[in-house]
Coordinates of C-alpha atoms in Angstrom, one line a residue:
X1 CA 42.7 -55.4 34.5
X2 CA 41.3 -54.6 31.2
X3 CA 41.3 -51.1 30.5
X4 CA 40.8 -51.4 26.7
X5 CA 38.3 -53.7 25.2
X6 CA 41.5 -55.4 22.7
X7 CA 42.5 -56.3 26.4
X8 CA 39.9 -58.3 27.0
X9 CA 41.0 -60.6 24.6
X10 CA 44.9 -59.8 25.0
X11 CA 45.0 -60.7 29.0
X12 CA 43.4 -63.5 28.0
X13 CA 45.4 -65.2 25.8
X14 CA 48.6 -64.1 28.0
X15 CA 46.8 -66.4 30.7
X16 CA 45.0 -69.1 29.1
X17 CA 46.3 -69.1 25.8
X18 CA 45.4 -73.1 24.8
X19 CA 41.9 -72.0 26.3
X20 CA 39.3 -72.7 23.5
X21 CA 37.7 -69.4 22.2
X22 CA 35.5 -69.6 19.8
X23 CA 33.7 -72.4 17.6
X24 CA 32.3 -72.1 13.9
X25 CA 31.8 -75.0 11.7
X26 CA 32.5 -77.5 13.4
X27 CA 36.1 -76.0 14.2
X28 CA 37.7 -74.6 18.1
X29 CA 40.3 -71.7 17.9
X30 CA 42.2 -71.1 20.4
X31 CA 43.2 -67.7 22.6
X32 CA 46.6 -67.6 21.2
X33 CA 45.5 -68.4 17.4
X34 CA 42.9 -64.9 17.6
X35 CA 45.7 -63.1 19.3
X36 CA 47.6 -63.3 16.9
X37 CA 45.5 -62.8 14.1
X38 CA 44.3 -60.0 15.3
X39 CA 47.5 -58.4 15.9
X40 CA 49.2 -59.1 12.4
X41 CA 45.6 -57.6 11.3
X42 CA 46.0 -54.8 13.4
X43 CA 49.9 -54.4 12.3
X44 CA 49.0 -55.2 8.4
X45 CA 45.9 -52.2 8.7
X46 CA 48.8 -50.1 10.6
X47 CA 50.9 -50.1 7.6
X48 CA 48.5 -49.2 4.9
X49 CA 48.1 -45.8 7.2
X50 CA 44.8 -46.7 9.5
X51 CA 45.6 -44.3 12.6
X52 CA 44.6 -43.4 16.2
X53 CA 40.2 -42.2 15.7
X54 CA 40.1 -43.9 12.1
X55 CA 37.0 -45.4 11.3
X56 CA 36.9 -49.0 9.8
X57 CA 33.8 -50.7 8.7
X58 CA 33.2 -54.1 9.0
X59 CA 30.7 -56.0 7.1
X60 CA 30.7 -59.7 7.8
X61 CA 28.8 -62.6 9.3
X62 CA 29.4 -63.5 12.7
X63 CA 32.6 -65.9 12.3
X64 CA 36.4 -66.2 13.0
X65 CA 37.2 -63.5 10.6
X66 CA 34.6 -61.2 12.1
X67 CA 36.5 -61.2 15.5
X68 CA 39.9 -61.1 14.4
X69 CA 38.9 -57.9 12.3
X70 CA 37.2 -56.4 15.2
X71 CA 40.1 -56.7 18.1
X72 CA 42.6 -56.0 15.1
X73 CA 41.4 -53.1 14.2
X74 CA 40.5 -52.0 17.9
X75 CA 44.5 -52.9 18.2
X76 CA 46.1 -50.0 16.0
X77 CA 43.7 -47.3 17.4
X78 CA 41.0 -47.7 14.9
X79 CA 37.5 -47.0 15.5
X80 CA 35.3 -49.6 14.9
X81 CA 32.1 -49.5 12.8
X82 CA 29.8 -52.5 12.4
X83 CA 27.7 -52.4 9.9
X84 CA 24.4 -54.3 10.0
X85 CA 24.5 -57.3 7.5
X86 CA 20.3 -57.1 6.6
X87 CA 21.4 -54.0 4.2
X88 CA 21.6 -52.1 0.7
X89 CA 24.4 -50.8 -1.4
X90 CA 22.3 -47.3 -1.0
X91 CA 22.6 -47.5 3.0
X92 CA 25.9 -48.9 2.7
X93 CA 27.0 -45.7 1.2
X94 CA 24.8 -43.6 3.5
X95 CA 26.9 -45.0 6.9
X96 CA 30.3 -44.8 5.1
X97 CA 29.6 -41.5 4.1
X98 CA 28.4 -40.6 7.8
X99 CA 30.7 -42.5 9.5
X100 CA 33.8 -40.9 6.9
X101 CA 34.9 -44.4 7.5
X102 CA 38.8 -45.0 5.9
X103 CA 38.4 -48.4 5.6
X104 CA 36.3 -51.3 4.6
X105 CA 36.8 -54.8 5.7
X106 CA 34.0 -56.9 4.2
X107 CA 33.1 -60.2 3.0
X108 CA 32.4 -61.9 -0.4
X109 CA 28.9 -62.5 0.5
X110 CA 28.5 -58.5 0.9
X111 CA 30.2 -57.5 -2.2
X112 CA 27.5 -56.7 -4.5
X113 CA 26.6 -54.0 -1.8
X114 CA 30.5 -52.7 -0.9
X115 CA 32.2 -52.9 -4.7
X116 CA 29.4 -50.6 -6.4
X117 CA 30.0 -47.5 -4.0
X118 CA 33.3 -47.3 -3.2
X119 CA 34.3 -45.0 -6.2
X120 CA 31.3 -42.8 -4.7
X121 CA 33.2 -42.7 -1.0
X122 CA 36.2 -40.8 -1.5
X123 CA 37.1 -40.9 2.3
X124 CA 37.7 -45.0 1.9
X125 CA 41.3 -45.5 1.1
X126 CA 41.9 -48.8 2.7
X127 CA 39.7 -52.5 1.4
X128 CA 40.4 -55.8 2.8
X129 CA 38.5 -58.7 1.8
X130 CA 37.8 -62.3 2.3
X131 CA 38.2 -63.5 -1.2
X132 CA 39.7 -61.7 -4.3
X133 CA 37.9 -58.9 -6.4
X134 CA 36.2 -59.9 -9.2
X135 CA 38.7 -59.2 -12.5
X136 CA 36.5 -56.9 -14.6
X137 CA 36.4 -54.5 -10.8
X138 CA 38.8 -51.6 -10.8
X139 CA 40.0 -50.0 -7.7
X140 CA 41.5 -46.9 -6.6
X141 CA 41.7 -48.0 -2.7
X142 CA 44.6 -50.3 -1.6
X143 CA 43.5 -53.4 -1.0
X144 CA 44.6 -56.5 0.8
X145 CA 43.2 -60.1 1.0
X146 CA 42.6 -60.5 4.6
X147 CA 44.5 -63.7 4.3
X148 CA 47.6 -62.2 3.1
X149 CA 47.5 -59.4 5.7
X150 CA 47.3 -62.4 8.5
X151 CA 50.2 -64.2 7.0
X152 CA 52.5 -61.6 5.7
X153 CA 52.3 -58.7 8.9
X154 CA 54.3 -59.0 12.2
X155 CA 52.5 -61.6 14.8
X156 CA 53.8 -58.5 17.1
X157 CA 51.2 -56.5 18.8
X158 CA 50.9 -52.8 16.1
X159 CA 53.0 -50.1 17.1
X160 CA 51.8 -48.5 20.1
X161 CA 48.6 -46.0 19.7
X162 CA 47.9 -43.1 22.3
X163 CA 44.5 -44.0 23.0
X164 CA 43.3 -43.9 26.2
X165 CA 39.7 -45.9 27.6
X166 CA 37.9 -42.7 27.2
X167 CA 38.5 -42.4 23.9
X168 CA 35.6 -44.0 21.5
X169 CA 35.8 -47.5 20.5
X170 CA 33.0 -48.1 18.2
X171 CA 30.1 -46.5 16.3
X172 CA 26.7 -48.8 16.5
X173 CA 23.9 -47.1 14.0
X174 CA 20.8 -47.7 15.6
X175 CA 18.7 -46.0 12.7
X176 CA 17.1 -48.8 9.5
X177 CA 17.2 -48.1 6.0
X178 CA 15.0 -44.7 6.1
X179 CA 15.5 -41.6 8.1
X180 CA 18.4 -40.1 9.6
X181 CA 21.6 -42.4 10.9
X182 CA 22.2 -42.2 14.4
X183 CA 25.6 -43.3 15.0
X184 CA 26.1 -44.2 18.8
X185 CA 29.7 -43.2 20.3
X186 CA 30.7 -46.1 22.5
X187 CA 34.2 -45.5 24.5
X188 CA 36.4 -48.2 25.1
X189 CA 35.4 -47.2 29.3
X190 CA 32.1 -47.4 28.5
X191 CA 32.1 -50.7 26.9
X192 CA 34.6 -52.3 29.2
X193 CA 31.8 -51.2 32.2
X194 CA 29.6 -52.4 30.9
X195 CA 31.0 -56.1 30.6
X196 CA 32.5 -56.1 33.6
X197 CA 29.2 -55.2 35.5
X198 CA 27.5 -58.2 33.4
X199 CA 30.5 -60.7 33.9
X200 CA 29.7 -59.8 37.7
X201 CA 25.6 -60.1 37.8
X202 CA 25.5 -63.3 35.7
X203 CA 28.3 -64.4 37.7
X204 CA 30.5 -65.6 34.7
X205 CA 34.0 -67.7 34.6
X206 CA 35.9 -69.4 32.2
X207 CA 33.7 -72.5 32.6
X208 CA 31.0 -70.8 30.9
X209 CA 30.1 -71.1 27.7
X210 CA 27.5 -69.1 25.5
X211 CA 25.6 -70.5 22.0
X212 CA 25.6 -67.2 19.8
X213 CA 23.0 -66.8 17.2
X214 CA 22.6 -62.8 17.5
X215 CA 24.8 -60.9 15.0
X216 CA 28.3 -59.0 16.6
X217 CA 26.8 -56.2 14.8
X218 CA 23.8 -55.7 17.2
X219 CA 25.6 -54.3 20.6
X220 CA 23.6 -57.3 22.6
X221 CA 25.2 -59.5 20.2
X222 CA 28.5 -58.2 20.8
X223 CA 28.5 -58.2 24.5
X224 CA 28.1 -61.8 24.7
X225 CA 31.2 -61.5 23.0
X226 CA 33.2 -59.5 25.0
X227 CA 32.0 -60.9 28.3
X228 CA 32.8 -64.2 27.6
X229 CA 36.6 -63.0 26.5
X230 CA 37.1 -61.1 29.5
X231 CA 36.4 -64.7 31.9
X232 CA 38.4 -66.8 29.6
X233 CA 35.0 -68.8 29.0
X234 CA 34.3 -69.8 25.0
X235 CA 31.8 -68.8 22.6
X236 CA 30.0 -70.7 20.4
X237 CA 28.8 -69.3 16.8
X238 CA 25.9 -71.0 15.2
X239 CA 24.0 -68.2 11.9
X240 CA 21.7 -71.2 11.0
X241 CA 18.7 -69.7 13.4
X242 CA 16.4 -69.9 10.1
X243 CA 16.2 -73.9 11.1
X244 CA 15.6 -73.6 15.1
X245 CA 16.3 -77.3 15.7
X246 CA 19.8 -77.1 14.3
X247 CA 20.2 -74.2 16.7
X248 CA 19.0 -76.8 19.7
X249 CA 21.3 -79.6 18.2
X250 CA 24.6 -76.7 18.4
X251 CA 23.1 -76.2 22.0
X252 CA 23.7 -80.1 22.8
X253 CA 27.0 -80.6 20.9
X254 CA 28.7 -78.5 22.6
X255 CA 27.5 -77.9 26.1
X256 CA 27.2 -74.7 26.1
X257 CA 25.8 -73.3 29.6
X258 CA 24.8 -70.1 28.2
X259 CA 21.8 -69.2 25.7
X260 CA 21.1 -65.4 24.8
X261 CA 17.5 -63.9 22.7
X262 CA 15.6 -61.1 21.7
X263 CA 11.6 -62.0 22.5
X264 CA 11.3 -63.3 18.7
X265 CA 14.0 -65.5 19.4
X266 CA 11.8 -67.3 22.0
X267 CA 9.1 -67.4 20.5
X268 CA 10.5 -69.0 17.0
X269 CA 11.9 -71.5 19.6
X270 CA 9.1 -72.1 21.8
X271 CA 6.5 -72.3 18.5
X272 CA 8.5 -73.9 15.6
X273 CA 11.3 -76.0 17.3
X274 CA 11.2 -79.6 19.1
X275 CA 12.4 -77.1 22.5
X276 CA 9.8 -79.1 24.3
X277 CA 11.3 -82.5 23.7
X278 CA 14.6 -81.6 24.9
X279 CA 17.0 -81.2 27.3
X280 CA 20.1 -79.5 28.1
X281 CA 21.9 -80.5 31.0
X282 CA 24.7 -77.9 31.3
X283 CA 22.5 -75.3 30.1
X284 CA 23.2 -72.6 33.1
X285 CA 21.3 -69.8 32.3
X286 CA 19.5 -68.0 29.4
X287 CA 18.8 -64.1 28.8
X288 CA 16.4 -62.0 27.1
X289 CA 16.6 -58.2 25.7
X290 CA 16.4 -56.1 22.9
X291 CA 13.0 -55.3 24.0
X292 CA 10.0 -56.4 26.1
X293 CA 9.0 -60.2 26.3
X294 CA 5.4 -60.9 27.9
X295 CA 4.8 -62.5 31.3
X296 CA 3.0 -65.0 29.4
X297 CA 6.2 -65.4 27.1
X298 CA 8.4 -65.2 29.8
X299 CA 6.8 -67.8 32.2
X300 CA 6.9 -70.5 28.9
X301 CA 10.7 -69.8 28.5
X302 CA 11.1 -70.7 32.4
X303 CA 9.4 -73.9 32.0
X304 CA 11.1 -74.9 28.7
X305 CA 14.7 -74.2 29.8
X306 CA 14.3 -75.5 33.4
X307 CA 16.1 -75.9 35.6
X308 CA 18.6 -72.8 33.7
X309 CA 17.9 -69.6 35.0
X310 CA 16.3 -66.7 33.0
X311 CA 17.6 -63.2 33.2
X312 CA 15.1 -60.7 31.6
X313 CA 17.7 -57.9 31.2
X314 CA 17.0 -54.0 29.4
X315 CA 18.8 -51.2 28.3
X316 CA 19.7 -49.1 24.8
X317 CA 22.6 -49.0 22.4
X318 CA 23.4 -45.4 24.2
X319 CA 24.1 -47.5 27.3
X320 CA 26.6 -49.9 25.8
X321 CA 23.6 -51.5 26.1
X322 CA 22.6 -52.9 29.2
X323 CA 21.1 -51.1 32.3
X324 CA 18.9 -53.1 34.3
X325 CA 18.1 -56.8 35.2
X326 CA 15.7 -59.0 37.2
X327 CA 17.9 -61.4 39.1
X328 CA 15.9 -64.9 38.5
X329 CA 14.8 -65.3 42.0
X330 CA 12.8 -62.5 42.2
X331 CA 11.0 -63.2 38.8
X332 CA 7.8 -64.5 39.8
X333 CA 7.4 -62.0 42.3
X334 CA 8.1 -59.4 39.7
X335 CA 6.4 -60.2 36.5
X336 CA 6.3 -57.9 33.8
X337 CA 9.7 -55.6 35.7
X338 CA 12.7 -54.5 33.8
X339 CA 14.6 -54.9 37.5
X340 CA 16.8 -53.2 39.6
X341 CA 20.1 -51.3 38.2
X342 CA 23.2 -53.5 37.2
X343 CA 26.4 -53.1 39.0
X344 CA 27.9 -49.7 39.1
X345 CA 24.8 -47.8 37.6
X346 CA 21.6 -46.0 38.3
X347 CA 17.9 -46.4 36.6
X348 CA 15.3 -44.5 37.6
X349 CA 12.3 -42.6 36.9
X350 CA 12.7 -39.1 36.5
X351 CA 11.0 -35.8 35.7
X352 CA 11.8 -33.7 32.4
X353 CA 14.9 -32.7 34.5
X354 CA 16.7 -35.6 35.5
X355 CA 14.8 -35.5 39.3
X356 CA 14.2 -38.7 40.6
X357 CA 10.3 -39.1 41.2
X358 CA 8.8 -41.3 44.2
X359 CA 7.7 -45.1 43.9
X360 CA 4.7 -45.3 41.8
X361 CA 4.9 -41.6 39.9
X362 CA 5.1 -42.4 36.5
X363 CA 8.1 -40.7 34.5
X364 CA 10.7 -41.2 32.1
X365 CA 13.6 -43.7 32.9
X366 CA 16.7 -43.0 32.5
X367 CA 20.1 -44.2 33.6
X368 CA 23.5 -43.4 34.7
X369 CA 26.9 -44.7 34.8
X370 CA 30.2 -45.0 33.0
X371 CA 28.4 -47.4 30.6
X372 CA 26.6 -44.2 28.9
X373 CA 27.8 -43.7 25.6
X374 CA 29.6 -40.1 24.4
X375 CA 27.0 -38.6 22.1
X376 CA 25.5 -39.5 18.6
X377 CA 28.4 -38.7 15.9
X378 CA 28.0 -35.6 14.1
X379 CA 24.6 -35.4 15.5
X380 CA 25.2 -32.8 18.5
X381 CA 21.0 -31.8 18.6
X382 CA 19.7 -35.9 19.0
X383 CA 22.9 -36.0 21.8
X384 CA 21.5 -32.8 23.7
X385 CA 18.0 -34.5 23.6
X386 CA 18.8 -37.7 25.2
X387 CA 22.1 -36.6 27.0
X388 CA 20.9 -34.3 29.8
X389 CA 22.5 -33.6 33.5
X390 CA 24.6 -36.8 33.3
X391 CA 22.0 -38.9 33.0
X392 CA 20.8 -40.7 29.6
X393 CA 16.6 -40.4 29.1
X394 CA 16.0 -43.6 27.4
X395 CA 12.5 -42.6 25.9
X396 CA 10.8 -45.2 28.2
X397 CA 7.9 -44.2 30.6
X398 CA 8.0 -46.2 33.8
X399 CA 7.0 -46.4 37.2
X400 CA 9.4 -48.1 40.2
X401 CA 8.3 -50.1 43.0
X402 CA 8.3 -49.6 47.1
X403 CA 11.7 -52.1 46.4
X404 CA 13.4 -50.4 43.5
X405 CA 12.2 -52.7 40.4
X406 CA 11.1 -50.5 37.2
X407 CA 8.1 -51.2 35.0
X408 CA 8.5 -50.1 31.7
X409 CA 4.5 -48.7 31.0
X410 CA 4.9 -47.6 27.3
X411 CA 7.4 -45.1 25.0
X412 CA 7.0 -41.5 25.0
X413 CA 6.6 -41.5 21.3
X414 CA 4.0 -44.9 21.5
X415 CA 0.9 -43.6 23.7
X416 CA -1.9 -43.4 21.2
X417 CA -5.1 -41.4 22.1
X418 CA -7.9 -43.3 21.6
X419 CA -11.5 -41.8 22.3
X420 CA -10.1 -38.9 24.5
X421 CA -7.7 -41.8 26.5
X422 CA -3.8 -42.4 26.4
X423 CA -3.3 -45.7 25.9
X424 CA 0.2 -47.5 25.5
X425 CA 1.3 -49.5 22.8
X426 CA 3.0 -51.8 24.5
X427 CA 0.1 -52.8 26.9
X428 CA -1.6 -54.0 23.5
X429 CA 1.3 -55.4 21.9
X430 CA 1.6 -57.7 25.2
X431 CA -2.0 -59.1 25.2
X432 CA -1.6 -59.5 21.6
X433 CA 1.6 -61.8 22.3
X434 CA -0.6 -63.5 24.6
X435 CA -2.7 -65.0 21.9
X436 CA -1.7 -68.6 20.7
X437 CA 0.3 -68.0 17.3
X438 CA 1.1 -64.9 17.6
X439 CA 5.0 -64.4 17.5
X440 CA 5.5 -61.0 16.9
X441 CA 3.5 -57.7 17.2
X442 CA 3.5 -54.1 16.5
X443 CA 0.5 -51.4 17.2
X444 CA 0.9 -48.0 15.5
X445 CA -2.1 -45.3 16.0
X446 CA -4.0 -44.4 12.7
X447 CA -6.0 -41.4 12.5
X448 CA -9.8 -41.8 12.6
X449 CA -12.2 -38.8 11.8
X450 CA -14.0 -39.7 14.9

């Protein structure tokens, strides 16, 4: 059994490894193909001195490369650090220079943001890349074509590493291109949890098949990922989502049985795609996170995906990320509910102590588990704020029901007075989303001298 998260592509490809893994463009590769990239990656990075707790930062597109670079440098003891593709050369240099990263692997496509600050992060000494440097670009960091490292390093797993599953895998910013980075401390336990208590609630197996069109970068994206890896099922990578109806025609090709979307995702779907006119046969199930969808929204997604299944699922990137779920046949009794705890964790609403309050006392929610992550890296005052009697305080008020289900009823940082009232943000950011045309909405509070 997986204790690692490399394993959950390495036991795989020991069992099944002819078993398609993941397509892109058209093209299948195989178990056996990525386990072996990723292991001459993981040797090649080995060799030019990347060690047990290094960081390396990826920057690339979701895509074959992006996965052999993640499990290969997962594979020779290497920290992970995904870096969020929608970026600057300025925030670029911000997260390397938090993260003290010691190596880059990046993309041509990202270059113009990578190249320029690299002389201005003395802590990288490692860059591999997609495509060669541009001739007039000097470099004081070794640097290997991510091609050569695949074909001229050992198809041997790297030398053995002394990491153990508590030890952290990956470092997921959650802050955007102002403020303070908050860089989430995932452990390889944590993550592993975490995927095996989804592999179990949306009852996955290596028939299963998922259309991905959220970046690896994001943790949801990731876990769609890793929990298809662990089953031996396949994933299929589609970045077009700017045209919806290609998406739908990726969806079809391959059979896929699983979809997964943030609310926008839906509703880009639902308003500006032919989602009405089609049908998907295999399609199993679909799930929605990343933060709260209307009832309204919800109910439309039932009826366009029909007869698939939708999980409405929540949780945080400190939580590796998920927490809670509605299991589909309680839906439309529990419109508007976050759900019940996933396997092998607890959600609940507690006081400012951790104390778990009675059904229908509003409080924050918070959860707990082996899916929590290990603090916020380098940041020990956010960790002590959100990290308190083992449990994680997610920031969410909520309420539970007589039967355990948890309504989310605003953020602690989101209730606006208005008139001498508390009112939540959310509660007008869902009737908003229940006007036609309306894909997206935010409400802030603006002061008024009244």
């Amino acid at each position: 059994m997986a204790t690692m998260v490399h394993h959950l592509l390495s036991e795989t490809a020991q069992h099944t490894p002819t078993a398609p893994a993941l397509w892109h463009q058209q093209t299948w590769t195989t178990y056996a193909q990525l386990e072996e990239a990723s292991n001459r990656l993981g040797t090649a990075l080995y060799e030019m001195g990347i060690r047990r707790g290094d960081r390396v930062a990826l920057l690339f597109d979701n895509s074959p490369e992006y996965v052999i670079s993640y499990y290969g440098a997962l594979k020779c003891g290497a920290i992970v650090v995904s870096l969020n593709t929608d970026t600057t050369a300025e925030l670029v240099k911000r997260l390397l220079d938090h993260s003290q990263a010691c190596a880059v692997i990046a993309s041509r496509k990202y270059f113009r943001f990578v190249l320029p600050v690299l002389a201005q992060v003395p802590a990288v000494r490692v860059l591999v890349t997609d495509s060669k440097l541009p001739n007039d670009f000097s470099l004081s960091q070794v640097h290997s074509l991510l091609s050569d490292a695949l074909a001229s390093a050992s198809d041997s797993p790297p030398p053995p590493n002394p990491s153990i599953d508590v030890d952290c895998a990956s470092i997921v910013y959650t802050s955007g291109s102002t403020g303070e980075p908050k860089g989430v401390m995932l452990s390889h336990l944590s993550i592993v949890a975490n995927t095996r208590s989804i592999v179990d609630y949306l009852n996955l197996s290596h028939k299963d098949r998922i259309l991905v069109v959220l970046p690896f970068y994001y943790v949801y994206g990731k876990t769609l990922l890793n929990t298809h890896f662990m089953v031996g099922g396949s994933v299929v990578l589609d970045n077009r989502f700017v045209y919806p109806n290609l998406i739908l025609d990726t969806m079809e090709e391959t059979a896929v049985t699983g979809f997964a979307g943030v609310p926008s995702t839906y509703m880009i779907l639902l308003q500006k795609s032919t989602l009405s006119q089609r049908r998907f046969p295999h399609l199993r199930y679909v799930t929605q996170a990343g933060g709260a969808m209307a009832p309204l929204v919800q109910k439309e997604v039932v009826r366009a995906f029909a007869p698939a299944q939708l999980f409405v699922m929540y949780g945080a990137t400190e939580l590796s990320p998920r927490l809670t779920y509605v299991p589909p046949d309680r839906l439309t009794e529990k419109w508007g509910s976050i759900g019940i705890a996933i396997p092998n964790t607890e959600a609940f609403v507690a006081d400012d102590h951790g104390n778990p309050l009675p059904p229908g006392v509003e409080g924050e929610i918070v959860g707990r588990g082996s899916n929590v992550m290990m603090g916020y890296w380098k940041n020990p005052a956010a960790t002590n704020a959100v990290l308190r009697n083992g449990c994680y305080f997610t920031g969410d008020r909520g309420i539970m029901d007589e039967e355990g289900f948890l309504f989310v009823v605003g953020r602690t940082s989101d209730i606006i007075k208005i008139g001498g009232n508390r009112v939540s943000a959310k509660e007008i950011e869902e009737a908003l989303l229940g006007i036609g045309g309306v894909v997206e909405a935010a409400v802030i509070g603006v002061p008024d001298p009244v």
